[in-house]
Coordinates of C-alpha atoms and ligand atoms in Angstrom, one line a residue:
M29 CA -220.5 -71.1 91.2
N30 CA -219.1 -74.4 90.1
Q31 CA -217.5 -74.1 86.7
R32 CA -217.9 -77.7 85.8
N33 CA -218.2 -79.1 82.3
K34 CA -220.7 -81.9 82.0
S35 CA -219.8 -83.1 78.5
F36 CA -217.9 -82.4 75.3
P37 CA -217.8 -78.7 74.3
K38 CA -219.9 -77.7 71.3
D39 CA -216.9 -77.0 69.0
F40 CA -215.3 -80.3 69.8
L41 CA -213.2 -81.5 66.9
W42 CA -214.5 -85.0 66.1
G43 CA -212.9 -86.7 63.1
G44 CA -210.2 -89.0 61.9
A45 CA -206.4 -89.1 61.3
I46 CA -204.0 -90.6 58.8
A47 CA -200.5 -89.9 57.6
A48 CA -199.4 -89.2 54.0
N49 CA -196.9 -92.1 53.9
Q50 CA -199.3 -94.7 55.1
T51 CA -202.1 -93.8 52.6
E52 CA -201.1 -91.8 49.6
G53 CA -199.0 -94.2 47.6
A54 CA -197.9 -92.5 44.3
Y55 CA -194.5 -92.6 45.9
L56 CA -192.7 -91.3 42.8
E57 CA -195.5 -89.4 41.1
D58 CA -195.4 -85.7 40.2
G59 CA -191.9 -85.2 41.3
K60 CA -192.0 -86.7 44.8
G61 CA -188.6 -87.8 46.1
L62 CA -187.9 -90.9 48.2
S63 CA -188.7 -90.6 51.9
I64 CA -187.4 -92.9 54.6
V65 CA -190.5 -95.1 54.7
D66 CA -190.0 -95.8 51.0
L67 CA -186.9 -97.7 52.2
M68 CA -188.6 -99.4 55.2
P69 CA -190.7 -102.2 53.8
N70 CA -191.0 -103.9 57.2
G71 CA -192.3 -101.0 59.1
L72 CA -190.8 -98.2 61.1
L73 CA -189.5 -100.3 63.9
A74 CA -187.4 -102.4 61.5
D75 CA -184.1 -101.3 59.9
L76 CA -184.0 -99.1 56.9
K77 CA -182.7 -101.0 53.9
E78 CA -181.5 -99.0 50.9
D79 CA -181.4 -101.9 48.5
S80 CA -184.3 -104.1 49.7
T81 CA -186.4 -105.9 47.2
D82 CA -189.1 -106.7 49.7
L83 CA -192.6 -105.6 48.9
N84 CA -193.1 -102.2 50.3
L85 CA -196.8 -101.5 50.8
Y86 CA -196.2 -97.8 51.5
H87 CA -195.3 -97.3 47.9
E88 CA -198.9 -97.6 46.8
G89 CA -200.5 -97.2 50.2
I90 CA -204.3 -97.2 49.8
G91 CA -204.1 -94.9 46.7
F92 CA -205.3 -91.9 48.6
Y93 CA -203.3 -89.7 46.2
H94 CA -205.9 -90.6 43.5
H95 CA -208.9 -91.5 45.7
Y96 CA -208.8 -88.5 48.1
K97 CA -212.1 -87.1 46.8
E98 CA -214.0 -90.3 47.3
D99 CA -212.4 -90.8 50.7
I100 CA -213.1 -87.3 51.9
A101 CA -216.7 -87.5 50.7
M102 CA -217.1 -90.5 53.0
F103 CA -215.5 -88.7 55.9
A104 CA -217.9 -85.9 55.3
E105 CA -220.8 -88.4 55.3
M106 CA -219.7 -89.5 58.8
G107 CA -219.9 -85.8 59.7
F108 CA -216.2 -85.2 60.4
K109 CA -215.4 -81.8 61.9
A110 CA -211.7 -82.3 61.6
F111 CA -209.3 -84.4 59.6
R112 CA -205.7 -84.9 60.4
T113 CA -203.2 -85.8 57.8
S114 CA -199.5 -85.0 57.1
I115 CA -197.8 -83.3 54.3
A116 CA -195.2 -85.6 52.7
W117 CA -192.1 -83.4 53.0
S118 CA -190.5 -85.1 49.9
R119 CA -193.5 -84.1 47.7
I120 CA -192.7 -80.4 48.5
F121 CA -188.9 -80.7 48.6
P122 CA -188.1 -84.0 46.9
K123 CA -184.5 -84.1 48.3
G124 CA -185.0 -81.7 51.1
D125 CA -182.2 -79.3 50.4
E126 CA -183.5 -77.6 47.2
Q127 CA -184.0 -73.8 47.2
S128 CA -187.5 -73.9 45.7
P129 CA -190.4 -76.3 46.2
N130 CA -192.1 -78.7 43.8
E131 CA -195.2 -77.0 42.6
K132 CA -197.0 -80.3 41.8
G133 CA -196.6 -81.4 45.4
L134 CA -198.0 -78.1 46.7
E135 CA -201.0 -78.4 44.3
F136 CA -201.9 -81.8 45.7
Y137 CA -202.4 -80.5 49.2
D138 CA -204.2 -77.4 47.9
N139 CA -206.7 -79.9 46.4
V140 CA -206.9 -82.0 49.6
F141 CA -207.5 -79.0 51.8
D142 CA -210.0 -77.4 49.4
E143 CA -211.9 -80.7 49.3
L144 CA -212.0 -80.8 53.1
L145 CA -213.1 -77.2 53.5
K146 CA -215.8 -77.7 50.9
Y147 CA -217.5 -80.0 53.5
G148 CA -216.6 -77.7 56.4
I149 CA -213.9 -80.1 57.7
E150 CA -211.0 -78.5 59.5
P151 CA -207.6 -79.7 58.3
V152 CA -205.2 -80.6 61.1
V153 CA -201.7 -81.0 59.6
T154 CA -198.6 -82.9 60.8
I155 CA -195.6 -81.3 59.3
S156 CA -193.3 -84.3 59.7
H157 CA -194.8 -87.7 60.2
F158 CA -192.0 -90.3 59.9
E159 CA -191.4 -89.3 56.2
T160 CA -188.3 -87.2 56.1
P161 CA -186.7 -87.0 52.6
W162 CA -184.1 -89.8 52.4
H163 CA -181.5 -87.5 50.9
L164 CA -181.4 -85.5 54.1
V165 CA -180.6 -88.6 56.1
K166 CA -178.1 -90.0 53.7
E167 CA -176.2 -86.8 52.9
Y168 CA -176.6 -84.9 56.2
G169 CA -177.2 -87.5 58.9
G170 CA -180.8 -86.3 59.6
W171 CA -181.6 -84.5 62.8
K172 CA -178.2 -85.2 64.3
N173 CA -177.1 -82.4 62.0
R174 CA -178.1 -78.9 62.9
K175 CA -178.5 -78.0 59.2
M176 CA -181.8 -79.8 59.4
I177 CA -183.2 -76.8 61.1
D178 CA -182.7 -74.7 58.0
F179 CA -184.2 -77.3 55.7
Y180 CA -187.2 -77.8 58.0
M181 CA -187.7 -74.1 58.3
R182 CA -187.6 -73.6 54.5
Y183 CA -190.3 -76.3 54.2
C184 CA -192.4 -74.8 57.0
E185 CA -192.2 -71.3 55.5
T186 CA -193.3 -72.7 52.2
I187 CA -196.3 -74.5 53.5
F188 CA -197.3 -71.9 56.0
N189 CA -197.4 -69.3 53.2
R190 CA -199.1 -71.6 50.8
Y191 CA -201.8 -72.9 53.1
K192 CA -202.3 -69.9 55.4
D193 CA -205.9 -69.4 54.5
K194 CA -206.7 -73.1 54.7
V195 CA -205.0 -74.6 57.8
K196 CA -205.1 -73.3 61.3
Y197 CA -204.1 -76.4 63.3
W198 CA -200.5 -77.7 62.9
M199 CA -198.2 -80.2 64.6
G200 CA -194.5 -80.1 64.1
F201 CA -193.3 -83.7 64.6
N202 CA -195.3 -86.8 65.0
E203 CA -194.5 -88.8 68.1
I204 CA -191.1 -87.3 68.5
N205 CA -190.6 -89.4 71.7
N206 CA -190.6 -92.5 69.6
I207 CA -187.1 -91.5 68.7
Y208 CA -186.0 -94.0 71.5
T209 CA -187.5 -97.0 69.8
G210 CA -187.7 -95.8 66.2
P211 CA -184.8 -93.3 65.8
T212 CA -184.9 -93.6 62.0
A213 CA -188.6 -92.9 61.7
A214 CA -189.0 -90.3 64.5
G215 CA -185.6 -88.6 64.3
A216 CA -184.6 -89.4 60.8
I217 CA -181.2 -90.7 62.1
L218 CA -179.2 -93.8 61.6
I219 CA -177.3 -94.9 64.6
E220 CA -174.0 -96.6 64.0
E221 CA -173.0 -99.5 66.2
H222 CA -170.1 -97.8 67.8
E223 CA -172.1 -94.6 68.4
N224 CA -173.3 -93.4 71.8
R225 CA -177.0 -94.1 71.1
L226 CA -178.4 -91.6 73.6
Q227 CA -176.0 -88.9 72.5
A228 CA -177.4 -89.3 69.0
I229 CA -181.0 -89.4 70.2
Y230 CA -180.8 -86.4 72.5
Q231 CA -178.8 -84.3 70.1
A232 CA -181.3 -85.0 67.3
S233 CA -184.1 -84.2 69.8
H234 CA -182.5 -80.9 70.7
N235 CA -182.3 -79.8 67.1
C236 CA -186.0 -80.7 66.8
F237 CA -186.8 -78.6 69.8
V238 CA -185.1 -75.6 68.3
A239 CA -186.9 -76.2 65.0
S240 CA -190.2 -76.6 66.8
A241 CA -189.7 -73.2 68.6
L242 CA -188.8 -71.5 65.3
A243 CA -191.7 -73.1 63.5
T244 CA -194.1 -72.1 66.2
K245 CA -192.9 -68.5 66.0
L246 CA -193.2 -68.5 62.2
C247 CA -196.6 -70.1 62.2
H248 CA -198.0 -67.5 64.5
E249 CA -196.4 -64.7 62.3
I250 CA -197.7 -66.0 59.0
I251 CA -201.0 -67.4 60.1
P252 CA -202.7 -65.2 62.8
G253 CA -204.9 -67.3 65.1
S254 CA -203.1 -70.5 64.2
Q255 CA -202.0 -73.2 66.7
M256 CA -198.9 -75.3 66.7
G257 CA -199.0 -78.4 68.7
A258 CA -196.5 -80.9 70.1
M259 CA -197.4 -84.5 69.3
L260 CA -196.3 -87.4 71.4
A261 CA -197.0 -91.1 71.8
L262 CA -198.4 -91.3 75.3
S263 CA -200.3 -94.5 75.8
A264 CA -200.4 -95.4 79.5
L265 CA -197.6 -97.0 81.5
Y266 CA -198.1 -98.9 84.8
P267 CA -195.8 -100.6 87.2
N268 CA -195.7 -104.3 86.8
T269 CA -196.3 -104.7 90.6
C270 CA -196.7 -102.5 93.6
H271 CA -193.0 -103.2 94.5
P272 CA -191.5 -99.7 95.1
N273 CA -188.7 -100.5 92.6
D274 CA -191.3 -101.2 89.9
V275 CA -193.2 -98.1 90.8
F276 CA -190.2 -95.7 90.8
E277 CA -188.6 -97.1 87.7
T278 CA -191.9 -96.9 85.9
Y279 CA -192.0 -93.2 86.8
E280 CA -188.5 -92.8 85.4
V281 CA -189.5 -94.5 82.1
R282 CA -192.6 -92.4 81.9
R283 CA -190.5 -89.3 82.4
R284 CA -188.4 -90.2 79.4
A285 CA -191.6 -89.8 77.3
L286 CA -192.8 -86.7 79.2
F287 CA -189.4 -85.1 78.8
F288 CA -190.4 -84.1 75.3
G289 CA -193.6 -82.5 76.5
D290 CA -191.7 -80.8 79.3
V291 CA -189.3 -79.1 76.8
L292 CA -191.9 -78.4 74.2
L293 CA -194.8 -77.2 76.4
R294 CA -193.1 -75.8 79.4
G295 CA -190.2 -74.4 77.4
T296 CA -187.3 -75.5 79.6
Y297 CA -185.1 -78.6 80.0
P298 CA -186.3 -80.3 83.1
S299 CA -183.8 -80.7 86.0
Y300 CA -183.9 -84.6 85.9
I301 CA -182.4 -84.7 82.4
Y302 CA -179.0 -83.6 83.5
R303 CA -178.4 -86.7 85.6
I304 CA -179.5 -88.9 82.7
W305 CA -177.1 -87.1 80.4
D306 CA -174.2 -87.3 82.9
E307 CA -174.7 -91.0 83.5
H308 CA -174.7 -91.7 79.8
D309 CA -172.0 -89.4 78.8
V310 CA -174.3 -87.2 76.7
H311 CA -173.1 -83.8 75.8
I312 CA -175.5 -81.7 73.9
K313 CA -174.2 -79.0 71.5
M314 CA -176.3 -75.9 71.8
E315 CA -176.1 -72.5 70.4
E316 CA -176.4 -69.5 72.7
K317 CA -179.9 -68.5 71.8
D318 CA -181.4 -72.1 71.7
L319 CA -182.7 -72.2 75.3
E320 CA -184.2 -68.7 75.0
L321 CA -186.0 -69.7 71.8
I322 CA -187.3 -72.9 73.4
K323 CA -188.5 -70.8 76.3
Q324 CA -190.1 -68.1 74.1
Y325 CA -192.0 -70.3 71.7
P326 CA -193.5 -73.3 73.4
S327 CA -196.2 -75.4 71.7
D328 CA -199.8 -74.2 72.0
Y329 CA -201.4 -77.6 72.7
L330 CA -200.4 -81.2 73.2
G331 CA -201.6 -83.7 70.6
F332 CA -201.0 -87.3 71.5
S333 CA -201.7 -90.9 70.5
Y334 CA -203.3 -93.3 72.9
Y335 CA -203.9 -97.0 72.1
R336 CA -203.2 -99.1 75.1
S337 CA -201.4 -99.5 78.4
T338 CA -198.3 -101.5 79.1
T339 CA -196.5 -102.5 82.3
H340 CA -192.9 -102.0 83.3
K341 CA -190.8 -104.2 85.5
A342 CA -187.8 -102.8 87.4
G343 CA -184.4 -103.9 86.3
T344 CA -185.2 -104.2 82.6
R345 CA -183.9 -101.8 80.0
I346 CA -185.3 -98.3 80.5
L347 CA -183.3 -96.3 78.1
G348 CA -183.6 -96.6 74.4
H349 CA -187.3 -97.4 74.7
T350 CA -190.2 -95.8 76.4
G351 CA -191.2 -98.8 78.4
G352 CA -193.9 -101.4 78.2
I353 CA -192.4 -104.4 76.4
A354 CA -190.5 -105.3 79.5
G355 CA -193.4 -105.9 81.7
T356 CA -195.7 -108.9 82.0
P357 CA -199.2 -108.8 80.4
N358 CA -201.7 -107.0 82.6
P359 CA -204.0 -109.8 83.8
Y360 CA -207.0 -107.4 84.0
L361 CA -207.0 -106.5 80.4
E362 CA -207.8 -108.1 77.0
A363 CA -205.4 -107.7 74.1
T364 CA -205.8 -107.3 70.3
P365 CA -204.3 -110.0 68.1
W366 CA -201.3 -107.7 67.9
G367 CA -200.9 -107.9 71.6
W368 CA -201.9 -104.3 72.3
Q369 CA -203.8 -104.4 75.7
I370 CA -207.0 -102.5 75.6
D371 CA -207.4 -100.0 78.4
S372 CA -210.0 -97.3 78.1
K373 CA -209.6 -96.2 81.7
G374 CA -205.9 -95.5 81.0
L375 CA -207.0 -92.8 78.6
R376 CA -208.8 -90.9 81.4
Y377 CA -205.7 -91.4 83.5
V378 CA -203.4 -90.0 80.9
C379 CA -205.6 -87.1 80.1
N380 CA -205.6 -86.1 83.8
E381 CA -201.8 -86.8 84.1
L382 CA -201.1 -84.5 81.1
Y383 CA -203.4 -81.8 82.0
D384 CA -202.2 -81.6 85.6
R385 CA -198.6 -81.4 84.3
Y386 CA -199.1 -78.9 81.5
Q387 CA -202.4 -77.0 81.9
K388 CA -202.5 -76.7 78.1
P389 CA -205.3 -78.0 75.8
L390 CA -205.0 -81.6 74.9
F391 CA -206.0 -83.1 71.5
I392 CA -206.4 -86.9 71.2
V393 CA -205.1 -87.1 67.6
E394 CA -204.8 -90.9 67.5
N395 CA -206.8 -93.6 69.1
G396 CA -208.1 -96.7 67.5
M397 CA -208.3 -100.5 67.2
G398 CA -206.1 -102.2 64.6
T399 CA -207.2 -105.8 64.0
N400 CA -208.3 -108.4 61.4
D401 CA -211.6 -107.8 59.7
E402 CA -213.5 -110.5 57.9
F403 CA -216.4 -110.3 55.6
E404 CA -219.6 -112.2 56.5
N405 CA -222.2 -112.1 53.8
G406 CA -220.6 -109.1 52.2
E407 CA -220.5 -107.1 55.4
I408 CA -218.0 -106.4 58.2
N409 CA -219.7 -106.3 61.5
D410 CA -216.9 -104.8 63.6
D411 CA -218.6 -104.7 66.9
Y412 CA -215.3 -105.2 68.6
R413 CA -214.1 -101.9 67.2
I414 CA -217.3 -100.1 68.1
D415 CA -216.9 -101.4 71.7
Y416 CA -213.3 -100.2 71.8
V417 CA -214.3 -96.7 70.7
I418 CA -217.4 -96.5 73.0
A419 CA -215.2 -97.4 76.0
H420 CA -212.6 -94.8 75.1
I421 CA -215.1 -92.0 74.4
K422 CA -216.8 -92.7 77.7
E423 CA -213.6 -92.2 79.5
L424 CA -212.8 -89.1 77.5
K425 CA -216.1 -87.7 78.6
E426 CA -215.2 -88.4 82.2
A427 CA -211.9 -86.6 81.6
V428 CA -213.8 -83.5 80.4
V429 CA -215.9 -83.7 83.6
D430 CA -212.7 -84.1 85.6
G431 CA -211.8 -80.6 84.2
V432 CA -209.4 -81.6 81.4
E433 CA -209.5 -79.2 78.5
L434 CA -209.9 -81.3 75.3
M435 CA -209.8 -79.9 71.8
G436 CA -210.9 -82.9 69.9
Y437 CA -210.7 -86.6 69.1
T438 CA -209.4 -87.8 65.7
Y439 CA -209.8 -91.6 65.4
W440 CA -206.7 -93.2 64.0
G441 CA -207.1 -94.8 60.6
P442 CA -210.8 -94.1 59.8
I443 CA -210.0 -95.8 56.6
D444 CA -207.8 -98.9 56.5
I445 CA -204.1 -97.9 56.0
V446 CA -200.7 -99.4 56.0
S447 CA -199.4 -100.0 59.6
A448 CA -196.5 -97.8 60.7
G449 CA -195.2 -100.4 63.2
T450 CA -195.2 -103.4 60.9
G451 CA -195.7 -102.2 57.3
E452 CA -198.7 -104.4 56.7
L453 CA -202.3 -103.9 55.7
K454 CA -203.9 -106.8 57.6
K455 CA -203.9 -104.7 60.8
R456 CA -207.0 -102.6 60.0
Y457 CA -208.3 -99.7 61.9
G458 CA -210.9 -98.3 59.5
F459 CA -214.6 -97.6 59.6
I460 CA -214.0 -98.0 55.9
Y461 CA -212.5 -101.2 54.5
V462 CA -210.0 -101.0 51.7
D463 CA -209.6 -104.0 49.4
R464 CA -205.8 -104.4 49.5
D465 CA -203.9 -107.2 51.3
N466 CA -200.4 -107.9 52.7
E467 CA -199.3 -109.1 49.3
G468 CA -200.4 -105.8 47.8
K469 CA -203.3 -107.4 45.9
G470 CA -206.8 -106.0 45.7
T471 CA -209.0 -103.5 43.8
L472 CA -208.7 -100.7 46.4
K473 CA -212.4 -100.7 46.6
R474 CA -213.8 -98.9 49.6
T475 CA -216.6 -100.5 51.7
R476 CA -218.4 -99.1 54.8
K477 CA -218.0 -101.3 57.9
K478 CA -220.7 -101.4 60.6
S479 CA -218.7 -98.9 62.6
F480 CA -219.2 -96.3 59.8
N481 CA -222.8 -95.4 60.6
W482 CA -222.1 -95.9 64.3
Y483 CA -219.4 -93.2 64.3
K484 CA -221.6 -90.9 62.3
K485 CA -224.2 -91.0 65.1
V486 CA -221.5 -90.4 67.7
I487 CA -220.5 -87.2 65.9
E488 CA -224.1 -86.1 65.2
T489 CA -224.9 -86.3 68.9
N490 CA -221.6 -84.8 70.0
G491 CA -220.6 -87.9 71.8
E492 CA -223.9 -88.3 73.7
D493 CA -225.3 -91.3 71.9
L494 CA -222.8 -94.1 72.0
A495 CA -225.1 -97.1 71.8
Ligands
LIG504 P1 -199.6 -99.2 63.9 C1 -196.1 -97.9 67.4 C2 -195.3 -98.2 66.4 C3 -195.1 -97.3 65.4 C4 -195.8 -96.1 65.4 O1 -199.5 -98.0 64.9 C5 -196.7 -95.9 66.4 C6 -196.9 -96.7 67.4 C7 -197.8 -96.5 68.5 O2 -197.4 -95.5 69.4 O3 -197.3 -94.7 66.4 C8 -198.5 -94.3 65.8 O4 -199.8 -98.6 62.5 C9 -198.2 -93.5 64.6 C10 -199.0 -93.9 63.4 C11 -199.3 -95.4 63.5 C12 -200.2 -95.7 64.7 O5 -199.4 -95.3 65.9 O6 -198.2 -99.9 64.0 O7 -198.3 -92.1 64.7 O8 -198.3 -93.5 62.3 O9 -200.0 -95.9 62.4 C13 -200.6 -97.1 64.9 O10 -200.7 -100.1 64.3

């Protein structure tokens, strides 16, 4: 008999995804400590500035800390089955190296998860989403320092115990492979000018891999039936031309992203990494049991973000970034005003690529269109966003029919939030508009866009009615 799926499984996790630091605001309320983004007013690809007086929109976010009930009610109205957010580490351990947690911070997430569960929405939680306590970076050097494993594990143990009856789906580190382009955000490290950049990046990554293995082990012990995912940025990458040099180098760049999946999901360092390390004088400090732990406790599933595709041209820099910016624009694709080229077929391609490589369930935990939205007669008719999501969901369905095992789809930014890349609010993803602008002005009022009811219907029909 042909065991062929024809469409999305019945228990498919439709929903939306945000991160604490881009939404909650209340950056110093109820005992929260400073996290790195609180010092990164210009977004996570810019430098961290300890004494900056620039307006930092993350400080107030979209006020989710106080508006979460209203927002979750709207997610429930859309019929969300799942909702992904992160826990702000510095709410739980304000400096990161305390012995005991901040009760007020723990209470906040109890309230958020209870509110979700009240509507039957499954919480999906990112443990570390670009928001490491600043103190851990300043005092200890972030993930370059092995001590981070202990701080992270204390944090994990605290939240696993606290939320064990509420949260089944976890992810250890958001887009850990973005450590090449955003080492501060993804790896909580500051790289000095004289430093061997790749040494710092791979050492920090190694420490994260060990932490991930230990966290996966602990998660399974404390929460039976729970799943711990890896989470990577895996938008598609194509060669700039069919010149063999472009093709092979693109493969090499892609492998630098997949490297993280290779370690986290297959549980071993891939053979190709040793040449890279040799050629860049990288020497990783490991403890004896590290490789065994990584082998023994791989991630259960792969969550990833997919927004676009980019091209890579041979001879341009391939280390220190995961590709893309060095190619020329793909002439077959349209771009958003932020220059992100829209490529729904690329999502099917990546789903197949990843499932072929890992044979583990995939979870699209971020996909969405960030752009300007304008009111016309009191409404936002965001047909462009609807078209974007229709195209991507169609390709996802094809991927399911191709045989890819998909757990769910959480649209990125179902409500407008502060951008991670640029720290602005003008780049809107939401099905819900939030009245706050790049100057930080606005009432925070929430308004449904046209896409709101459209997405509701998509979920209602389990992805069948996309019109
Ligand atoms: P924004 C690019 C730059 C920074 C973070 O990005 C990114 C990416 C895309 O891979 O990653 C994710 O807000 C991230 C989210 C972020 C989203 O992409 O720059 O996990 O936190 O908001 C979208 O448009």
